[in-house]
PDB file of C-alpha atoms in Angstrom:
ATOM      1  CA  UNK A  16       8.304  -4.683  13.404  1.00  0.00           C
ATOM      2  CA  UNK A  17       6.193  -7.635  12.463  1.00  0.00           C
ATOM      3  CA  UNK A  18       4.519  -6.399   9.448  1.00  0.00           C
ATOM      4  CA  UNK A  19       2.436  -9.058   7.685  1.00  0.00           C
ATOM      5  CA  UNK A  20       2.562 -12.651   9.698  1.00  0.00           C
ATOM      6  CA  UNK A  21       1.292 -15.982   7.803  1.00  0.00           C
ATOM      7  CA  UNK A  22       0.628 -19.034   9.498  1.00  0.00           C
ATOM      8  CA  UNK A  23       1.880 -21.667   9.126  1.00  0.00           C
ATOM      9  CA  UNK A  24       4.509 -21.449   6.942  1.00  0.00           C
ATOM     10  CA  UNK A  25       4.527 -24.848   5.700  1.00  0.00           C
ATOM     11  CA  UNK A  26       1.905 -27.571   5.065  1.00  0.00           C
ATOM     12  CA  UNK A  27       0.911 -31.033   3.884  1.00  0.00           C
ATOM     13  CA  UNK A  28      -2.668 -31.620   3.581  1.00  0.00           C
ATOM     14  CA  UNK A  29      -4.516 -35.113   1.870  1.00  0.00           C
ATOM     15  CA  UNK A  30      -7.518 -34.229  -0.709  1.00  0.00           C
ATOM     16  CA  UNK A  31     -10.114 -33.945   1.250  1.00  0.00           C
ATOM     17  CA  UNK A  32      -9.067 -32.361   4.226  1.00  0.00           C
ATOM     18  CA  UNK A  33      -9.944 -28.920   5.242  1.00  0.00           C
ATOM     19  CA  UNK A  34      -7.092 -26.208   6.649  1.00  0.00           C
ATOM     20  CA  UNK A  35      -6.999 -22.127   7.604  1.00  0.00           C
ATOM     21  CA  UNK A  36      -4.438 -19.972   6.893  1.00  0.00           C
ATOM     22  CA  UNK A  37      -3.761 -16.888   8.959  1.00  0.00           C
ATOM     23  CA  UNK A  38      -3.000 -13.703   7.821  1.00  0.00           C
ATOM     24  CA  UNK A  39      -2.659 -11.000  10.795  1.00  0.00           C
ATOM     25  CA  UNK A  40      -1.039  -7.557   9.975  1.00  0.00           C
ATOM     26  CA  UNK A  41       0.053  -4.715  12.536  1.00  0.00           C
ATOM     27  CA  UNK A  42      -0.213  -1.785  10.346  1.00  0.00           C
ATOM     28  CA  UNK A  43      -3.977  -0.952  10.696  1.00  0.00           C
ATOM     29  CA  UNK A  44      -4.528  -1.382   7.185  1.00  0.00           C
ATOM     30  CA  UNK A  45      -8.090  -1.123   5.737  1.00  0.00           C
ATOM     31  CA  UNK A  46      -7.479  -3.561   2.560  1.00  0.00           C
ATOM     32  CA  UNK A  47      -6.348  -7.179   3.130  1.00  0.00           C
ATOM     33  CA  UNK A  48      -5.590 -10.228  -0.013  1.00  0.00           C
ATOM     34  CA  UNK A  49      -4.916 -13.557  -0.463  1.00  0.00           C
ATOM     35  CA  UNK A  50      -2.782 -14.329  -3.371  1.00  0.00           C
ATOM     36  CA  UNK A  51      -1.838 -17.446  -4.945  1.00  0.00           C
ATOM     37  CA  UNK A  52       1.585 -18.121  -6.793  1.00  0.00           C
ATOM     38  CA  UNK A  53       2.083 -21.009  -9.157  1.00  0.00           C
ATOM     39  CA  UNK A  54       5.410 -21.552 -11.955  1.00  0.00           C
ATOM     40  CA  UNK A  55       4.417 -19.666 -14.923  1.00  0.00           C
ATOM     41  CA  UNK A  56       1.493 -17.821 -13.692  1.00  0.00           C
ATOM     42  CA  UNK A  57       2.938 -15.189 -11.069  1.00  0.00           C
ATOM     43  CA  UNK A  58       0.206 -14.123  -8.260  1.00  0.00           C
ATOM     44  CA  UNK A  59      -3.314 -14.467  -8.755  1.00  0.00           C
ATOM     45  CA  UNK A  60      -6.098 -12.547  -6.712  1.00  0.00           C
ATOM     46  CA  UNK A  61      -7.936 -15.412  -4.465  1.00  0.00           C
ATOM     47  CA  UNK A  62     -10.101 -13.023  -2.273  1.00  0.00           C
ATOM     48  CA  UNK A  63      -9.807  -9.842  -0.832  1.00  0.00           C
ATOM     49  CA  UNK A  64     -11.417  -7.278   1.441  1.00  0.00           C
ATOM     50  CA  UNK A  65     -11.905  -3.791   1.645  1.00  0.00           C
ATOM     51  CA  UNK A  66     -12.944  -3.708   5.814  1.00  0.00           C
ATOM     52  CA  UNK A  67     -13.779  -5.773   9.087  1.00  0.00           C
ATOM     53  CA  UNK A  68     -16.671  -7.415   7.859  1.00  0.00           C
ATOM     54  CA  UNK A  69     -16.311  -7.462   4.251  1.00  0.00           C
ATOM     55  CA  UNK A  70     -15.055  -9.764   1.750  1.00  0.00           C
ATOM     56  CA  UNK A  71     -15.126 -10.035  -1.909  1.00  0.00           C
ATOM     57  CA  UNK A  72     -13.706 -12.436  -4.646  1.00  0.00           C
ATOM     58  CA  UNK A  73     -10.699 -12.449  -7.088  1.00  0.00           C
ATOM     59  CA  UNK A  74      -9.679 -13.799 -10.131  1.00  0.00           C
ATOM     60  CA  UNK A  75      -9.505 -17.849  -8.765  1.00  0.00           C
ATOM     61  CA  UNK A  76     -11.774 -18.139  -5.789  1.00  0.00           C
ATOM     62  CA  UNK A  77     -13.418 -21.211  -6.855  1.00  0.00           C
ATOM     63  CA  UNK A  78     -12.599 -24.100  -3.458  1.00  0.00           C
ATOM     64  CA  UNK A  79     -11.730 -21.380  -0.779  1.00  0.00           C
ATOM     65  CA  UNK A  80     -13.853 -19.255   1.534  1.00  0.00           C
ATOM     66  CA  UNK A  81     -11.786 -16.304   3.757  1.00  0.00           C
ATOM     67  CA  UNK A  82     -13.513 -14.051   6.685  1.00  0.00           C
ATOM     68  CA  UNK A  83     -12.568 -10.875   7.865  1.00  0.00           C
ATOM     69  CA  UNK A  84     -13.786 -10.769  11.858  1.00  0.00           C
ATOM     70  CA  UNK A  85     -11.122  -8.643  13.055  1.00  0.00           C
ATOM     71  CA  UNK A  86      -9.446  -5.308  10.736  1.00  0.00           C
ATOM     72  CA  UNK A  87      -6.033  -6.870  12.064  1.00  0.00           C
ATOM     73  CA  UNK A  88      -6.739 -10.801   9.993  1.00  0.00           C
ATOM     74  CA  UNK A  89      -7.688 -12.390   7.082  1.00  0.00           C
ATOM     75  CA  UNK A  90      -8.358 -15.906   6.991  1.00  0.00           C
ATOM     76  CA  UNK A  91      -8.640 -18.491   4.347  1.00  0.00           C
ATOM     77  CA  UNK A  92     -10.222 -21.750   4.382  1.00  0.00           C
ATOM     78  CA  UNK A  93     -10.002 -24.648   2.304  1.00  0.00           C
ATOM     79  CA  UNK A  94     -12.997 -26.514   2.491  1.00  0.00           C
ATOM     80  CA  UNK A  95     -12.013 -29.345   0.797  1.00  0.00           C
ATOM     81  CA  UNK A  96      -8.391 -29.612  -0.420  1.00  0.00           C
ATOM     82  CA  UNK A  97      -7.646 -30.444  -3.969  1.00  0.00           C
ATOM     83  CA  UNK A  98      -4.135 -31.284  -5.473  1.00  0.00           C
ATOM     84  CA  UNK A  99      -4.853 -28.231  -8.144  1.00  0.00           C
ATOM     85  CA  UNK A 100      -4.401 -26.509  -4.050  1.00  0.00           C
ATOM     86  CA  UNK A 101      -0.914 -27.144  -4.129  1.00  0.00           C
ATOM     87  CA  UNK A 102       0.603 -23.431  -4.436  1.00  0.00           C
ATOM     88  CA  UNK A 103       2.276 -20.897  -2.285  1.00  0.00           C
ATOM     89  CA  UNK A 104       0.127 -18.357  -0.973  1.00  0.00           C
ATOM     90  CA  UNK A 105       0.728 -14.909   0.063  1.00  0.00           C
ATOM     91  CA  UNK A 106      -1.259 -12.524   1.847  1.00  0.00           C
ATOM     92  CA  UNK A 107      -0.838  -8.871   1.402  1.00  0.00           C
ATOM     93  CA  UNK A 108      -2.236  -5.793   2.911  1.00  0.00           C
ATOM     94  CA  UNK A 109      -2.381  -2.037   2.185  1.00  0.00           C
ATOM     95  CA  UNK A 110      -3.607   1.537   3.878  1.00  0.00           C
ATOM     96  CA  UNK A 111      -6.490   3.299   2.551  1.00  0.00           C
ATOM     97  CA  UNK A 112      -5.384   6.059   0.492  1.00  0.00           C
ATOM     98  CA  UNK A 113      -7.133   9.122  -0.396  1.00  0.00           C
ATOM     99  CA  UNK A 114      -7.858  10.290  -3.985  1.00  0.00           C
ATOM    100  CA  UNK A 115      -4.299   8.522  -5.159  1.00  0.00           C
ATOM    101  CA  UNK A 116      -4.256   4.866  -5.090  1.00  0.00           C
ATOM    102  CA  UNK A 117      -0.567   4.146  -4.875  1.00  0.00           C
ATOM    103  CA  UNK A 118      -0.932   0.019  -4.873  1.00  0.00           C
ATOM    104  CA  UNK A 119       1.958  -0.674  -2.745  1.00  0.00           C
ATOM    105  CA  UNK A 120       1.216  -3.841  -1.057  1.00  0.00           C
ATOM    106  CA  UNK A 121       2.636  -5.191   1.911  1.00  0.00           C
ATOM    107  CA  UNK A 122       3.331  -9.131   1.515  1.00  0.00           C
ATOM    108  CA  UNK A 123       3.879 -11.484   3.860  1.00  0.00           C
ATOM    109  CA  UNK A 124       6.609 -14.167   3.660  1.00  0.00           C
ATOM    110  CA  UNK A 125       3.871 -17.052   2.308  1.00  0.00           C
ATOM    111  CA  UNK A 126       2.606 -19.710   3.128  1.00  0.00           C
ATOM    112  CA  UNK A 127       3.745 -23.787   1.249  1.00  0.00           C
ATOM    113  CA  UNK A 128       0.582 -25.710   0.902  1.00  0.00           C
ATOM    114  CA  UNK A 129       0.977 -29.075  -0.713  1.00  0.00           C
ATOM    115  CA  UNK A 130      -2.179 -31.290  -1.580  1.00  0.00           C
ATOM    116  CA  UNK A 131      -1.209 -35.006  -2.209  1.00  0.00           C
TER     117      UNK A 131
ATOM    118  CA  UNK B  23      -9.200  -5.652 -19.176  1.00  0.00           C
ATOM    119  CA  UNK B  24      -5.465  -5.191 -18.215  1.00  0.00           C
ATOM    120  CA  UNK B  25      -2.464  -6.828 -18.765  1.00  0.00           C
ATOM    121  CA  UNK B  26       1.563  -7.351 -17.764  1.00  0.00           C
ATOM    122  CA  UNK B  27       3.886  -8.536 -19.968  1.00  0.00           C
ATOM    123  CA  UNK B  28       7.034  -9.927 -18.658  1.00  0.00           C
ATOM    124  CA  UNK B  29       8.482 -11.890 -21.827  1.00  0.00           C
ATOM    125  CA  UNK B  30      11.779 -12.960 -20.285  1.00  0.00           C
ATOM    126  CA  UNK B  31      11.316 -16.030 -18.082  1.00  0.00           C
ATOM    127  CA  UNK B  32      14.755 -16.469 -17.111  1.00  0.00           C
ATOM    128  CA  UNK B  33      17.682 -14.647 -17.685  1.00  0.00           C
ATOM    129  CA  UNK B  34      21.423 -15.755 -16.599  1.00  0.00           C
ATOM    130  CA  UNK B  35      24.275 -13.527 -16.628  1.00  0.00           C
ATOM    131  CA  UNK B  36      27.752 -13.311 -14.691  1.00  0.00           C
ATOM    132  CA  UNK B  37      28.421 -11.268 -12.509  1.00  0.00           C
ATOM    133  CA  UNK B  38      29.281  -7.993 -12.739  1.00  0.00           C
ATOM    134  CA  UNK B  39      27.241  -7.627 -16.381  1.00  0.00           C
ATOM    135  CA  UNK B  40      24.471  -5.423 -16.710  1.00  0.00           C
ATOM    136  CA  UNK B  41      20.897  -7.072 -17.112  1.00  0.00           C
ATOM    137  CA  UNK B  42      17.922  -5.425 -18.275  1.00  0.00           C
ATOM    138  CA  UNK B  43      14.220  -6.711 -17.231  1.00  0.00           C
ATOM    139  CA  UNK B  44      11.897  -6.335 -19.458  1.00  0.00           C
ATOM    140  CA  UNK B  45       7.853  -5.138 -18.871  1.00  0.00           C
ATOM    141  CA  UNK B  46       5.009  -4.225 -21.263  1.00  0.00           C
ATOM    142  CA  UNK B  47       1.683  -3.376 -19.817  1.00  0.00           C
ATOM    143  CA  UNK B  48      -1.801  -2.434 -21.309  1.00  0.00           C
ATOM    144  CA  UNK B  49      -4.359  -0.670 -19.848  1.00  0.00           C
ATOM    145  CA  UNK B  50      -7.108   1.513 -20.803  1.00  0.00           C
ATOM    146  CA  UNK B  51      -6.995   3.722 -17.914  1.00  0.00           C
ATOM    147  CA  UNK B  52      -5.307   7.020 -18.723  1.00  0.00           C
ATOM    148  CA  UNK B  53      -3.988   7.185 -15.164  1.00  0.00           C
ATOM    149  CA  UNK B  54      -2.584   4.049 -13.273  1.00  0.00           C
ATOM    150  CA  UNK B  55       0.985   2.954 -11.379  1.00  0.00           C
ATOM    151  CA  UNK B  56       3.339   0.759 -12.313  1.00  0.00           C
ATOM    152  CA  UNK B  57       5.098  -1.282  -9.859  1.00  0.00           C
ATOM    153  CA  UNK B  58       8.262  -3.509  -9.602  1.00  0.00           C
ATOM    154  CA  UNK B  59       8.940  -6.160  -6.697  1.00  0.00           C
ATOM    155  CA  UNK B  60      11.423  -8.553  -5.977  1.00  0.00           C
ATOM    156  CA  UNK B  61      11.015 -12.329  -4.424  1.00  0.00           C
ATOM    157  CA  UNK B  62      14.521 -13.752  -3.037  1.00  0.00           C
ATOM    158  CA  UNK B  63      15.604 -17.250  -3.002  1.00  0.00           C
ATOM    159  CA  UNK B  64      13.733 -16.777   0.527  1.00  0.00           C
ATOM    160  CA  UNK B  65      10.376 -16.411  -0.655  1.00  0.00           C
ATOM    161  CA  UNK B  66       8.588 -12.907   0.811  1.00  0.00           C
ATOM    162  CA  UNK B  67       8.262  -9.732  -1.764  1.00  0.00           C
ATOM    163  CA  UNK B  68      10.019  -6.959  -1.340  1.00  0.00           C
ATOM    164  CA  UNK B  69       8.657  -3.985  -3.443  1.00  0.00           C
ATOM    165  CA  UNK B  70      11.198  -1.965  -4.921  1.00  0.00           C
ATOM    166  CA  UNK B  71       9.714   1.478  -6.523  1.00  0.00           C
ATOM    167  CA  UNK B  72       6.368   2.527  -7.874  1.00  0.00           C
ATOM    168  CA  UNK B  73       6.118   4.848 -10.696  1.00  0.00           C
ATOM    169  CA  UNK B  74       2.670   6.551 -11.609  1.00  0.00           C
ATOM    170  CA  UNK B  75       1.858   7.339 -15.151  1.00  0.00           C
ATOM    171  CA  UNK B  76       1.888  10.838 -15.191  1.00  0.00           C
ATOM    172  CA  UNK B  77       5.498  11.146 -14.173  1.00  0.00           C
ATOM    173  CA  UNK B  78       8.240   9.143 -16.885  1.00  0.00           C
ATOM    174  CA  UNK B  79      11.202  10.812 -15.628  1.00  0.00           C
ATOM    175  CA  UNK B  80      13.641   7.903 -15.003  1.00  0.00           C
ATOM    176  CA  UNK B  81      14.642   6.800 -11.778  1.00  0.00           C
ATOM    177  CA  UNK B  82      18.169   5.410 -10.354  1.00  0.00           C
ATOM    178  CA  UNK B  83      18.494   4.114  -7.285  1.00  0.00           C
ATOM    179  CA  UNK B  84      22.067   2.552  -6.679  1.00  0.00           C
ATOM    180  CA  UNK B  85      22.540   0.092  -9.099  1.00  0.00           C
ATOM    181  CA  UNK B  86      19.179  -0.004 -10.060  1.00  0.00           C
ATOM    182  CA  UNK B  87      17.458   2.087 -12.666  1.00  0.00           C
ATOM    183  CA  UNK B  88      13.991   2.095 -14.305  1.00  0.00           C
ATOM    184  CA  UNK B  89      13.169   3.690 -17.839  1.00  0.00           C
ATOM    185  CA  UNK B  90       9.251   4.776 -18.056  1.00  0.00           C
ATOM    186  CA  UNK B  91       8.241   5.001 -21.565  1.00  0.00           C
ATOM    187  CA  UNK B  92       4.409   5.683 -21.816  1.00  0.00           C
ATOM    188  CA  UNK B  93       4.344   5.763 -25.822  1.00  0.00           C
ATOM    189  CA  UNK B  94       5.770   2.169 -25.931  1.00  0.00           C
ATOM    190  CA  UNK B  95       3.989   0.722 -22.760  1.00  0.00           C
ATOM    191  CA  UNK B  96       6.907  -0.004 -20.999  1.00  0.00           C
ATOM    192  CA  UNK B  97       8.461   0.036 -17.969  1.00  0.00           C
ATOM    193  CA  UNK B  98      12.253  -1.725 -17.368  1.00  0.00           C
ATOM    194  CA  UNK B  99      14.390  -2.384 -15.006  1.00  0.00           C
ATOM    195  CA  UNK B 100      18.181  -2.522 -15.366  1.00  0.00           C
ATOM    196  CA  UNK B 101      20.418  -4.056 -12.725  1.00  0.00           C
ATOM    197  CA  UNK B 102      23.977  -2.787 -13.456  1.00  0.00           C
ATOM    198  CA  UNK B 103      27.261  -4.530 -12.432  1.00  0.00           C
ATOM    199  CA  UNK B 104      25.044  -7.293 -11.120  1.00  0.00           C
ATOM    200  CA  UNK B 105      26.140  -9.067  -8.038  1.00  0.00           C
ATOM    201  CA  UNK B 106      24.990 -12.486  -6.724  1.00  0.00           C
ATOM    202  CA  UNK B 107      22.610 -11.475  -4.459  1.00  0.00           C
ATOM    203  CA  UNK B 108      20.608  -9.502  -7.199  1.00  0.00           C
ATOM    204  CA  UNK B 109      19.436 -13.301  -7.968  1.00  0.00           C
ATOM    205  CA  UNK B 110      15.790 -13.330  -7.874  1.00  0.00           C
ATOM    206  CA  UNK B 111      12.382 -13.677  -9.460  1.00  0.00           C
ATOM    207  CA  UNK B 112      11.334  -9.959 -10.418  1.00  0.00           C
ATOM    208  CA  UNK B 113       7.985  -9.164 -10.726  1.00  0.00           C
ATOM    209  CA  UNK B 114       6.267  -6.080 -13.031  1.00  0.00           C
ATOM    210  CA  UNK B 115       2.509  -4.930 -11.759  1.00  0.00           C
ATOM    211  CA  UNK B 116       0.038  -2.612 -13.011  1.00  0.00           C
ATOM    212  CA  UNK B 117      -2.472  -0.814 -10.813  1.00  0.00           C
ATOM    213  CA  UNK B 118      -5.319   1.633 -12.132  1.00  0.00           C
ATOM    214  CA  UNK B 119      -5.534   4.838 -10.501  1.00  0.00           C
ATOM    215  CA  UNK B 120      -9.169   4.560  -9.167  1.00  0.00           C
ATOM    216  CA  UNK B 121      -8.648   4.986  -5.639  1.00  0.00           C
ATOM    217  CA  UNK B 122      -9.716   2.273  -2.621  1.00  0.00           C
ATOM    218  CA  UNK B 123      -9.171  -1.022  -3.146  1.00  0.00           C
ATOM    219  CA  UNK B 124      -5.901  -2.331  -5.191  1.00  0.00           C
ATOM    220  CA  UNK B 125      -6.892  -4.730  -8.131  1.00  0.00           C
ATOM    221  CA  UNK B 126      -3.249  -4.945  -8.843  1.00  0.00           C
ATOM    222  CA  UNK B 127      -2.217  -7.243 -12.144  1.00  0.00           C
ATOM    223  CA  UNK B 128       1.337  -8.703 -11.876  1.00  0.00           C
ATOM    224  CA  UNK B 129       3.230 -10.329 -14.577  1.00  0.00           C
ATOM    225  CA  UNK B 130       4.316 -13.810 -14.565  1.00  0.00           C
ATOM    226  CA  UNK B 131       7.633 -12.328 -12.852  1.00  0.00           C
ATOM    227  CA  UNK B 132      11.408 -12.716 -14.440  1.00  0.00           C
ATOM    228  CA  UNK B 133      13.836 -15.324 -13.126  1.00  0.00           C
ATOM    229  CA  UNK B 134      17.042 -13.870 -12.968  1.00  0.00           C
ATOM    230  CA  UNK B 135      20.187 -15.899 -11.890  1.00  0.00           C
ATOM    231  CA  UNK B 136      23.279 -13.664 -11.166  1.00  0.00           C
ATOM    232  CA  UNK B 137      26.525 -16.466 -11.625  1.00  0.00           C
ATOM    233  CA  UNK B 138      29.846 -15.935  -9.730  1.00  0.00           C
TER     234      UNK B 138
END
């Protein structure tokens, strides 16, 4: 009953460095994100995508790229890490739905990234 | 352009009290879903009901219950006889009702600390 996985849970990058995060959900859901969470400012749309193939941008995608090969994952890349990087980040997925869009996402458990 | 208001950063009470989370949205969409989730000491999300704007019957579900009032934009949550594990960061999100992909706005989420 894996749901959303995240890897890694945890990491400590320098500026500069580049990293992936993994995102890889079992549901066979059509719509995958990327959020970030920082103190004060709750979760913010990095990226998303609506299919295999397909990705589009959120509210703060400025410094990270994401691909969608596979339907099952949704990676993000950091180029080149920053110390404004430092967050949590959760990915989230959810089914296409038909007429209704009920907007229940699925999260994962996050992922720690600290920048130094 | 829409918008979650979650006013109450943090919010203490003992045990056993009643708490009351507050959530003010604004949207211009005439139909949409409103969303709470919760995010444990532990990190992941857990979502916890979704209410769409046609219906503002209340909802209880244990000790939890949710008043949906469309006239003042506002959708709370009330935690009665709290208990220690109720301690969380609670989050509010709005969702339009235009079908596909989510573009769900959350609020800047409620810290709530249940004391023994």
């Amino acid at each position: 009953n894996a749901g959303v996985t995240q890897t890694p849970k945890f990491r400590v990058l320098k500026t500069g460095q580049s990293m992936t995060l993994l995102c890889a959900q079992d549901m066979n859901h059509e719509y995958m994100y990327w959020y970030r969470q920082d103190p004060g400012m709750g979760l913010r749309l990095i990226h998303y995508s609506v299919g295999e193939g397909t990705t589009a941008k959120g509210e703060v995608p400025d410094g990270y790229n994401v691909s969608r090969l596979k339907k099952q994952n949704f990676l993000l890349g950091l180029e080149s890490a920053a110390p404004s990087q430092t967050s949590v980040y959760f990915c989230a997925s959810s089914p296409r739905t038909s007429g209704a869009n009920t907007g229940e996402l699925f999260f994962g458990e996050g992922s720690r990234l600290t920048v130094l | 352009a829409q918008k979650v208001t979650q006013a109450q950063t943090e919010i203490s009470v003992v045990e056993k009290e009643d708490v009351t989370l507050d959530c003010v949205y604004e949207t211009r969409d005439t139909t949409y879903y409103l969303f709470w989730y919760k995010q444990p000491p532990s990190g992941e999300l857990v979502f916890l009901i979704r209410r769409n704007s046609f219906d503002e019957q209340n909802e209880i579900s244990g000790r939890y219950s949710w008043n949906f009032q469309k006239s003042t934009s506002s959708f709370n949550f009330t935690i009665t006889a709290s208990q220690v594990v109720d301690s969380a960061v609670y989050f509010c999100a709005l969702n339009p009702y235009s079908g596909g992909y989510q573009k769900v706005t959350f609020g800047i989420g409620t810290k709530l600390q249940v004391i023994p």
